[in-house]
Amino acid sequence: MNKRITIDHQPSTINNLLIANRGEIASRIIRTCRKMGIKSIAVFAEADRHAAFVEEADMAVYIGESSPVASYLNQDKIIETAKKTGAAAIHPGYGFLSENANFARRCAEEGIVFIGPNPDAIEAMGSKSKAKTLMQANGVPVLPGYLGADQREATLTEAALELGFPILLKATAGGGGKGMRIVHEAKEMAAAIQAAKREALSAFGADELMVEKYIAAGRHIEFQVFGDKHGNAIHVLERECSIQRRYQKVIEESPSPVMDETLRNRMGAAAVKAAKALHYDNAGTVEFMYDQQSGAFYFLEVNTRLQVEHPVTEAITGLDLVQMQIESAMGLPLAISQEEVKGKGYAIEARLYAEDAANGFLPVTGKIHFFELPQVEGLRVETGIRSGSEVSIYYDPMIAKIIVWDERRAGAHRKLQYVLSHLICLGMTTNQDFLRLLLQHPDLLAGDYDTHFISNKIALATLASHKVERPVHAAIAATLLGWHQRESARTLLRAMPSGWRNNFNDFQQECFLEGDSEIMLQYRYQNEGFVFKHDETRYAVQLIGVKNHQLRAEIDGIQYLFNLIQDGHTYYLHNENYGSITLLQKDRFPVQNSTKIEGGYAAPMPSQIIKVLVSEGQEVSAGDPLIILSSMKMENTIEAIADGRVEEIFAVEGDNVAAGFLLLKIS
């Protein structure tokens, strides 16, 4: 029995709190501050000057340029701002300074309450290798692997050979999938070590790696833990986080589909044992890898902060984990015992990202012209985005977390599919269609998945393919919008039929591009309606109405509602059946044709050039790595698509380049 302990001492009082973070997590913390009667103080960088969280806070202070190093990672500025505004406490959210033991210590030295665990616990878990050693000493099962200080390539390779392939290279600092590589053969080790070290150094300032045995059919299951300053520690149930891409989570749900009470009790007890080994006194997450083949589970790491996916746990328990964090930091004992922790129903979360799933999940930047979600019972949305927001190169590309709750798992999944069908996010490429495809897979619906589900079961190529009606119907909607705008603006000869010409039988024309595919439409207005032609197919069309950003049209007897935004010659459209579509209207009188340079390789997104791997005159083969780019904290390698010779190199290491920048040319 886990009895609560209360030590008699005076808790701290927090009347105002500075949030050392941005975006949706800042907004989330502000809500709890308001509920508790605590004044919220936001800090913001240049890129966030007009962000939602800045307006939501009771006070907002500018702290520097958009680069995280100049703002959200600048400890001096944040401490100075806290003292200047009289903040009694700092909540670091997740990411940035949330797992920085030195920052937690600085807060204590300045008399500021750090909303998080004690610095010793953060430091102990700051190195994954040291964390594994500590857990092993306290009876928590760990994966076999190499944790040594000798970081020579030969030593790491030898350790991998002893373990047997496949193995996982993992940065000992940080998380979020950065500095991680799966290696299947010895010949891949050298390149994988270099890439993992480079990425880890860029993300965490340290390039130490560990080698672990890789479990091919594993499930990523984490337990929310909580401790207080009185020696109490509990777990608040589990979250299943196996649906991942680039080692980062995409879908999280609770309860886990594989969990029964026996397994939950065993894993939960191990999680609490880990927390007590750290003398843990705030929110944390103990992550495990569960081997479906053997039924064994192994410790992965402890995240010494609030998790991105914490709303899933809040949805099934009714607890406010941010409030619990603040209360624990104030010195109050946990208000709930292990026996009182109960889960009700099912919750699932999907992360909406600004990324191109069909193009290797590359992140994208741009402006979100219109953002709206449907009203659904049990829906909770965590976002820092609204219509008009910019997604920049500087920060993580997550747009929103979409959480739904229902009494039954099938109901929660069905609701989430409905929300994703009706969610409107116009202006840039997102993973919305990918999430819809993912959630329709029968194995996911059955709970039969592991960490390789996306790569093994989801055909990303299907995102780029679709029935012909999808782009044609979208092009019809875009054409109708243009027609409506011209008619509304027409002041002369209004009695003359629309689109009148000398030969009444002639059709007007519009041409659009969806990616590289051309959609040529012919249309004619007659008898209060339209006839459209595409190739040999005719469509009978009625324009029902246009209001704000919505257009309703009847196509061959079926009415469709399109949400659409026009930005110059670009049309962003959404329909619940077709998803999101972007069309570029071809100019009738183009000034000049823009052509791609033959053999040219362009940056697929705004990026920093990390390393140029080839030199002018060098012969390359298809698949050879050419240039390493970094964007939104992730590395991407540009590879040769054909054999050839490097003719010119325009990329300079360290430079920041725009999307479409010509990197090099191969002949």
JSON list of C-alpha atoms in Angstrom, two decimals, residues 43-189:
[
{"chain": "A", "resi": 43, "resn": "VAL", "atom": "CA", "xyz": [8.43, 35.66, -23.00]},
{"chain": "A", "resi": 44, "resn": "PHE", "atom": "CA", "xyz": [8.61, 35.88, -26.77]},
{"chain": "A", "resi": 45, "resn": "ALA", "atom": "CA", "xyz": [11.12, 36.03, -29.60]},
{"chain": "A", "resi": 46, "resn": "GLU", "atom": "CA", "xyz": [10.78, 38.13, -32.74]},
{"chain": "A", "resi": 47, "resn": "ALA", "atom": "CA", "xyz": [9.07, 35.36, -34.75]},
{"chain": "A", "resi": 48, "resn": "ASP", "atom": "CA", "xyz": [6.41, 35.04, -32.02]},
{"chain": "A", "resi": 49, "resn": "ARG", "atom": "CA", "xyz": [5.62, 38.73, -31.59]},
{"chain": "A", "resi": 50, "resn": "HIS", "atom": "CA", "xyz": [2.04, 38.23, -32.83]},
{"chain": "A", "resi": 51, "resn": "ALA", "atom": "CA", "xyz": [1.57, 34.65, -31.57]},
{"chain": "A", "resi": 52, "resn": "ALA", "atom": "CA", "xyz": [-1.57, 33.60, -29.71]},
{"chain": "A", "resi": 53, "resn": "PHE", "atom": "CA", "xyz": [0.19, 32.76, -26.44]},
{"chain": "A", "resi": 54, "resn": "VAL", "atom": "CA", "xyz": [1.64, 36.29, -26.27]},
{"chain": "A", "resi": 55, "resn": "GLU", "atom": "CA", "xyz": [-1.85, 37.79, -26.31]},
{"chain": "A", "resi": 56, "resn": "GLU", "atom": "CA", "xyz": [-3.26, 35.19, -23.89]},
{"chain": "A", "resi": 57, "resn": "ALA", "atom": "CA", "xyz": [-0.72, 35.86, -21.13]},
{"chain": "A", "resi": 58, "resn": "ASP", "atom": "CA", "xyz": [-1.31, 38.50, -18.47]},
{"chain": "A", "resi": 59, "resn": "MET", "atom": "CA", "xyz": [2.07, 40.00, -19.37]},
{"chain": "A", "resi": 60, "resn": "ALA", "atom": "CA", "xyz": [4.46, 39.39, -22.29]},
{"chain": "A", "resi": 61, "resn": "VAL", "atom": "CA", "xyz": [8.12, 40.40, -22.55]},
{"chain": "A", "resi": 62, "resn": "TYR", "atom": "CA", "xyz": [10.31, 40.47, -25.66]},
{"chain": "A", "resi": 63, "resn": "ILE", "atom": "CA", "xyz": [13.58, 38.59, -25.10]},
{"chain": "A", "resi": 64, "resn": "GLY", "atom": "CA", "xyz": [15.41, 38.53, -28.42]},
{"chain": "A", "resi": 65, "resn": "GLU", "atom": "CA", "xyz": [15.75, 37.46, -32.01]},
{"chain": "A", "resi": 66, "resn": "SER", "atom": "CA", "xyz": [14.01, 34.39, -33.44]},
{"chain": "A", "resi": 67, "resn": "SER", "atom": "CA", "xyz": [16.91, 31.97, -33.06]},
{"chain": "A", "resi": 68, "resn": "PRO", "atom": "CA", "xyz": [16.31, 29.85, -29.91]},
{"chain": "A", "resi": 69, "resn": "VAL", "atom": "CA", "xyz": [19.90, 30.46, -28.80]},
{"chain": "A", "resi": 70, "resn": "ALA", "atom": "CA", "xyz": [19.19, 34.20, -28.72]},
{"chain": "A", "resi": 71, "resn": "SER", "atom": "CA", "xyz": [15.85, 33.85, -26.93]},
{"chain": "A", "resi": 72, "resn": "TYR", "atom": "CA", "xyz": [14.24, 30.73, -25.47]},
{"chain": "A", "resi": 73, "resn": "LEU", "atom": "CA", "xyz": [17.60, 29.11, -24.69]},
{"chain": "A", "resi": 74, "resn": "ASN", "atom": "CA", "xyz": [19.17, 32.28, -23.32]},
{"chain": "A", "resi": 75, "resn": "GLN", "atom": "CA", "xyz": [19.27, 31.63, -19.57]},
{"chain": "A", "resi": 76, "resn": "ASP", "atom": "CA", "xyz": [20.57, 35.10, -18.71]},
{"chain": "A", "resi": 77, "resn": "LYS", "atom": "CA", "xyz": [17.68, 36.84, -20.47]},
{"chain": "A", "resi": 78, "resn": "ILE", "atom": "CA", "xyz": [15.04, 34.56, -18.96]},
{"chain": "A", "resi": 79, "resn": "ILE", "atom": "CA", "xyz": [16.40, 34.89, -15.39]},
{"chain": "A", "resi": 80, "resn": "GLU", "atom": "CA", "xyz": [16.74, 38.64, -15.83]},
{"chain": "A", "resi": 81, "resn": "THR", "atom": "CA", "xyz": [13.15, 38.87, -17.12]},
{"chain": "A", "resi": 82, "resn": "ALA", "atom": "CA", "xyz": [11.84, 36.80, -14.20]},
{"chain": "A", "resi": 83, "resn": "LYS", "atom": "CA", "xyz": [13.56, 39.09, -11.69]},
{"chain": "A", "resi": 84, "resn": "LYS", "atom": "CA", "xyz": [12.47, 42.25, -13.51]},
{"chain": "A", "resi": 85, "resn": "THR", "atom": "CA", "xyz": [8.81, 41.15, -13.58]},
{"chain": "A", "resi": 86, "resn": "GLY", "atom": "CA", "xyz": [8.84, 39.78, -10.05]},
{"chain": "A", "resi": 87, "resn": "ALA", "atom": "CA", "xyz": [8.05, 36.21, -11.14]},
{"chain": "A", "resi": 88, "resn": "ALA", "atom": "CA", "xyz": [8.10, 33.80, -8.20]},
{"chain": "A", "resi": 89, "resn": "ALA", "atom": "CA", "xyz": [8.47, 30.76, -10.46]},
{"chain": "A", "resi": 90, "resn": "ILE", "atom": "CA", "xyz": [9.47, 29.65, -13.95]},
{"chain": "A", "resi": 91, "resn": "HIS", "atom": "CA", "xyz": [7.71, 26.88, -15.88]},
{"chain": "A", "resi": 92, "resn": "PRO", "atom": "CA", "xyz": [9.97, 25.61, -18.70]},
{"chain": "A", "resi": 93, "resn": "GLY", "atom": "CA", "xyz": [7.30, 23.56, -20.53]},
{"chain": "A", "resi": 94, "resn": "TYR", "atom": "CA", "xyz": [9.02, 20.90, -22.65]},
{"chain": "A", "resi": 95, "resn": "GLY", "atom": "CA", "xyz": [12.06, 21.22, -24.89]},
{"chain": "A", "resi": 96, "resn": "PHE", "atom": "CA", "xyz": [14.34, 24.27, -24.64]},
{"chain": "A", "resi": 97, "resn": "LEU", "atom": "CA", "xyz": [15.50, 24.56, -20.99]},
{"chain": "A", "resi": 98, "resn": "SER", "atom": "CA", "xyz": [13.08, 22.05, -19.45]},
{"chain": "A", "resi": 99, "resn": "GLU", "atom": "CA", "xyz": [15.74, 19.37, -18.87]},
{"chain": "A", "resi": 100, "resn": "ASN", "atom": "CA", "xyz": [18.67, 21.66, -18.18]},
{"chain": "A", "resi": 101, "resn": "ALA", "atom": "CA", "xyz": [19.98, 20.96, -14.67]},
{"chain": "A", "resi": 102, "resn": "ASN", "atom": "CA", "xyz": [22.16, 24.09, -14.69]},
{"chain": "A", "resi": 103, "resn": "PHE", "atom": "CA", "xyz": [19.15, 26.26, -15.42]},
{"chain": "A", "resi": 104, "resn": "ALA", "atom": "CA", "xyz": [17.18, 24.62, -12.59]},
{"chain": "A", "resi": 105, "resn": "ARG", "atom": "CA", "xyz": [20.09, 25.34, -10.23]},
{"chain": "A", "resi": 106, "resn": "ARG", "atom": "CA", "xyz": [20.33, 28.94, -11.38]},
{"chain": "A", "resi": 107, "resn": "CYS", "atom": "CA", "xyz": [16.64, 29.41, -10.62]},
{"chain": "A", "resi": 108, "resn": "ALA", "atom": "CA", "xyz": [17.19, 28.10, -7.08]},
{"chain": "A", "resi": 109, "resn": "GLU", "atom": "CA", "xyz": [20.22, 30.38, -6.59]},
{"chain": "A", "resi": 110, "resn": "GLU", "atom": "CA", "xyz": [18.12, 33.37, -7.65]},
{"chain": "A", "resi": 111, "resn": "GLY", "atom": "CA", "xyz": [15.28, 32.43, -5.31]},
{"chain": "A", "resi": 112, "resn": "ILE", "atom": "CA", "xyz": [12.97, 31.47, -8.18]},
{"chain": "A", "resi": 113, "resn": "VAL", "atom": "CA", "xyz": [10.90, 28.27, -8.00]},
{"chain": "A", "resi": 114, "resn": "PHE", "atom": "CA", "xyz": [11.64, 25.93, -10.92]},
{"chain": "A", "resi": 115, "resn": "ILE", "atom": "CA", "xyz": [8.49, 24.07, -11.97]},
{"chain": "A", "resi": 116, "resn": "GLY", "atom": "CA", "xyz": [10.12, 20.70, -12.47]},
{"chain": "A", "resi": 117, "resn": "PRO", "atom": "CA", "xyz": [12.13, 18.07, -10.64]},
{"chain": "A", "resi": 118, "resn": "ASN", "atom": "CA", "xyz": [15.21, 18.80, -8.55]},
{"chain": "A", "resi": 119, "resn": "PRO", "atom": "CA", "xyz": [18.44, 19.49, -10.48]},
{"chain": "A", "resi": 120, "resn": "ASP", "atom": "CA", "xyz": [20.08, 16.26, -9.29]},
{"chain": "A", "resi": 121, "resn": "ALA", "atom": "CA", "xyz": [17.29, 14.17, -10.84]},
{"chain": "A", "resi": 122, "resn": "ILE", "atom": "CA", "xyz": [17.54, 16.12, -14.10]},
{"chain": "A", "resi": 123, "resn": "GLU", "atom": "CA", "xyz": [21.30, 15.71, -14.16]},
{"chain": "A", "resi": 124, "resn": "ALA", "atom": "CA", "xyz": [21.11, 11.99, -13.41]},
{"chain": "A", "resi": 125, "resn": "MET", "atom": "CA", "xyz": [18.78, 11.46, -16.37]},
{"chain": "A", "resi": 126, "resn": "GLY", "atom": "CA", "xyz": [20.57, 13.95, -18.64]},
{"chain": "A", "resi": 127, "resn": "SER", "atom": "CA", "xyz": [22.87, 11.19, -19.85]},
{"chain": "A", "resi": 128, "resn": "LYS", "atom": "CA", "xyz": [21.04, 8.13, -21.14]},
{"chain": "A", "resi": 129, "resn": "SER", "atom": "CA", "xyz": [24.08, 5.98, -20.41]},
{"chain": "A", "resi": 130, "resn": "LYS", "atom": "CA", "xyz": [24.28, 7.12, -16.77]},
{"chain": "A", "resi": 131, "resn": "ALA", "atom": "CA", "xyz": [20.52, 6.75, -16.47]},
{"chain": "A", "resi": 132, "resn": "LYS", "atom": "CA", "xyz": [20.70, 3.13, -17.59]},
{"chain": "A", "resi": 133, "resn": "THR", "atom": "CA", "xyz": [23.48, 2.42, -15.11]},
{"chain": "A", "resi": 134, "resn": "LEU", "atom": "CA", "xyz": [21.42, 3.92, -12.26]},
{"chain": "A", "resi": 135, "resn": "MET", "atom": "CA", "xyz": [18.29, 2.01, -13.26]},
{"chain": "A", "resi": 136, "resn": "GLN", "atom": "CA", "xyz": [20.22, -1.25, -13.51]},
{"chain": "A", "resi": 137, "resn": "ALA", "atom": "CA", "xyz": [21.55, -0.70, -10.00]},
{"chain": "A", "resi": 138, "resn": "ASN", "atom": "CA", "xyz": [17.99, -0.20, -8.73]},
{"chain": "A", "resi": 139, "resn": "GLY", "atom": "CA", "xyz": [16.51, -3.33, -10.30]},
{"chain": "A", "resi": 140, "resn": "VAL", "atom": "CA", "xyz": [14.81, -1.73, -13.31]},
{"chain": "A", "resi": 141, "resn": "PRO", "atom": "CA", "xyz": [15.29, -3.92, -16.43]},
{"chain": "A", "resi": 142, "resn": "VAL", "atom": "CA", "xyz": [17.42, -2.29, -19.16]},
{"chain": "A", "resi": 143, "resn": "LEU", "atom": "CA", "xyz": [18.35, -3.16, -22.73]},
{"chain": "A", "resi": 144, "resn": "PRO", "atom": "CA", "xyz": [21.80, -4.72, -23.23]},
{"chain": "A", "resi": 145, "resn": "GLY", "atom": "CA", "xyz": [24.30, -2.37, -24.84]},
{"chain": "A", "resi": 146, "resn": "TYR", "atom": "CA", "xyz": [27.47, -0.28, -24.61]},
{"chain": "A", "resi": 147, "resn": "LEU", "atom": "CA", "xyz": [27.55, 2.76, -22.28]},
{"chain": "A", "resi": 148, "resn": "GLY", "atom": "CA", "xyz": [31.29, 3.49, -22.19]},
{"chain": "A", "resi": 149, "resn": "ALA", "atom": "CA", "xyz": [33.19, 6.76, -22.34]},
{"chain": "A", "resi": 150, "resn": "ASP", "atom": "CA", "xyz": [35.39, 5.51, -25.19]},
{"chain": "A", "resi": 151, "resn": "GLN", "atom": "CA", "xyz": [33.70, 7.05, -28.19]},
{"chain": "A", "resi": 152, "resn": "ARG", "atom": "CA", "xyz": [36.09, 5.97, -30.90]},
{"chain": "A", "resi": 153, "resn": "GLU", "atom": "CA", "xyz": [34.46, 4.63, -34.04]},
{"chain": "A", "resi": 154, "resn": "ALA", "atom": "CA", "xyz": [36.31, 1.32, -33.67]},
{"chain": "A", "resi": 155, "resn": "THR", "atom": "CA", "xyz": [35.07, 0.88, -30.09]},
{"chain": "A", "resi": 156, "resn": "LEU", "atom": "CA", "xyz": [31.44, 1.59, -30.97]},
{"chain": "A", "resi": 157, "resn": "THR", "atom": "CA", "xyz": [31.67, -0.75, -33.96]},
{"chain": "A", "resi": 158, "resn": "GLU", "atom": "CA", "xyz": [33.17, -3.53, -31.84]},
{"chain": "A", "resi": 159, "resn": "ALA", "atom": "CA", "xyz": [30.35, -3.13, -29.30]},
{"chain": "A", "resi": 160, "resn": "ALA", "atom": "CA", "xyz": [27.80, -3.39, -32.11]},
{"chain": "A", "resi": 161, "resn": "LEU", "atom": "CA", "xyz": [29.43, -6.57, -33.42]},
{"chain": "A", "resi": 162, "resn": "GLU", "atom": "CA", "xyz": [29.31, -8.13, -29.95]},
{"chain": "A", "resi": 163, "resn": "LEU", "atom": "CA", "xyz": [25.61, -7.27, -29.55]},
{"chain": "A", "resi": 164, "resn": "GLY", "atom": "CA", "xyz": [24.72, -8.45, -33.05]},
{"chain": "A", "resi": 165, "resn": "PHE", "atom": "CA", "xyz": [22.85, -6.44, -35.67]},
{"chain": "A", "resi": 166, "resn": "PRO", "atom": "CA", "xyz": [20.51, -4.67, -35.89]},
{"chain": "A", "resi": 167, "resn": "ILE", "atom": "CA", "xyz": [21.60, -2.17, -33.24]},
{"chain": "A", "resi": 168, "resn": "LEU", "atom": "CA", "xyz": [20.50, 1.33, -32.29]},
{"chain": "A", "resi": 169, "resn": "LEU", "atom": "CA", "xyz": [22.93, 4.22, -32.00]},
{"chain": "A", "resi": 170, "resn": "LYS", "atom": "CA", "xyz": [21.53, 6.79, -29.60]},
{"chain": "A", "resi": 171, "resn": "ALA", "atom": "CA", "xyz": [22.77, 10.14, -28.33]},
{"chain": "A", "resi": 172, "resn": "THR", "atom": "CA", "xyz": [23.21, 9.98, -24.55]},
{"chain": "A", "resi": 173, "resn": "ALA", "atom": "CA", "xyz": [21.91, 13.57, -24.21]},
{"chain": "A", "resi": 174, "resn": "GLY", "atom": "CA", "xyz": [18.51, 14.93, -25.21]},
{"chain": "A", "resi": 175, "resn": "GLY", "atom": "CA", "xyz": [15.68, 13.13, -26.95]},
{"chain": "A", "resi": 176, "resn": "GLY", "atom": "CA", "xyz": [13.04, 13.63, -29.63]},
{"chain": "A", "resi": 177, "resn": "GLY", "atom": "CA", "xyz": [14.71, 11.16, -32.00]},
{"chain": "A", "resi": 178, "resn": "LYS", "atom": "CA", "xyz": [17.70, 13.39, -32.67]},
{"chain": "A", "resi": 179, "resn": "GLY", "atom": "CA", "xyz": [21.08, 11.65, -32.80]},
{"chain": "A", "resi": 180, "resn": "MET", "atom": "CA", "xyz": [19.52, 8.23, -33.37]},
{"chain": "A", "resi": 181, "resn": "ARG", "atom": "CA", "xyz": [20.28, 5.75, -36.14]},
{"chain": "A", "resi": 182, "resn": "ILE", "atom": "CA", "xyz": [19.28, 2.12, -36.73]},
{"chain": "A", "resi": 183, "resn": "VAL", "atom": "CA", "xyz": [22.21, 0.16, -38.13]},
{"chain": "A", "resi": 184, "resn": "HIS", "atom": "CA", "xyz": [21.61, -3.18, -39.87]},
{"chain": "A", "resi": 185, "resn": "GLU", "atom": "CA", "xyz": [25.13, -4.05, -41.06]},
{"chain": "A", "resi": 186, "resn": "ALA", "atom": "CA", "xyz": [28.71, -3.39, -39.97]},
{"chain": "A", "resi": 187, "resn": "LYS", "atom": "CA", "xyz": [29.47, -1.51, -43.20]},
{"chain": "A", "resi": 188, "resn": "GLU", "atom": "CA", "xyz": [26.85, 1.12, -42.25]},
{"chain": "A", "resi": 189, "resn": "MET", "atom": "CA", "xyz": [28.44, 1.91, -38.87]}
]
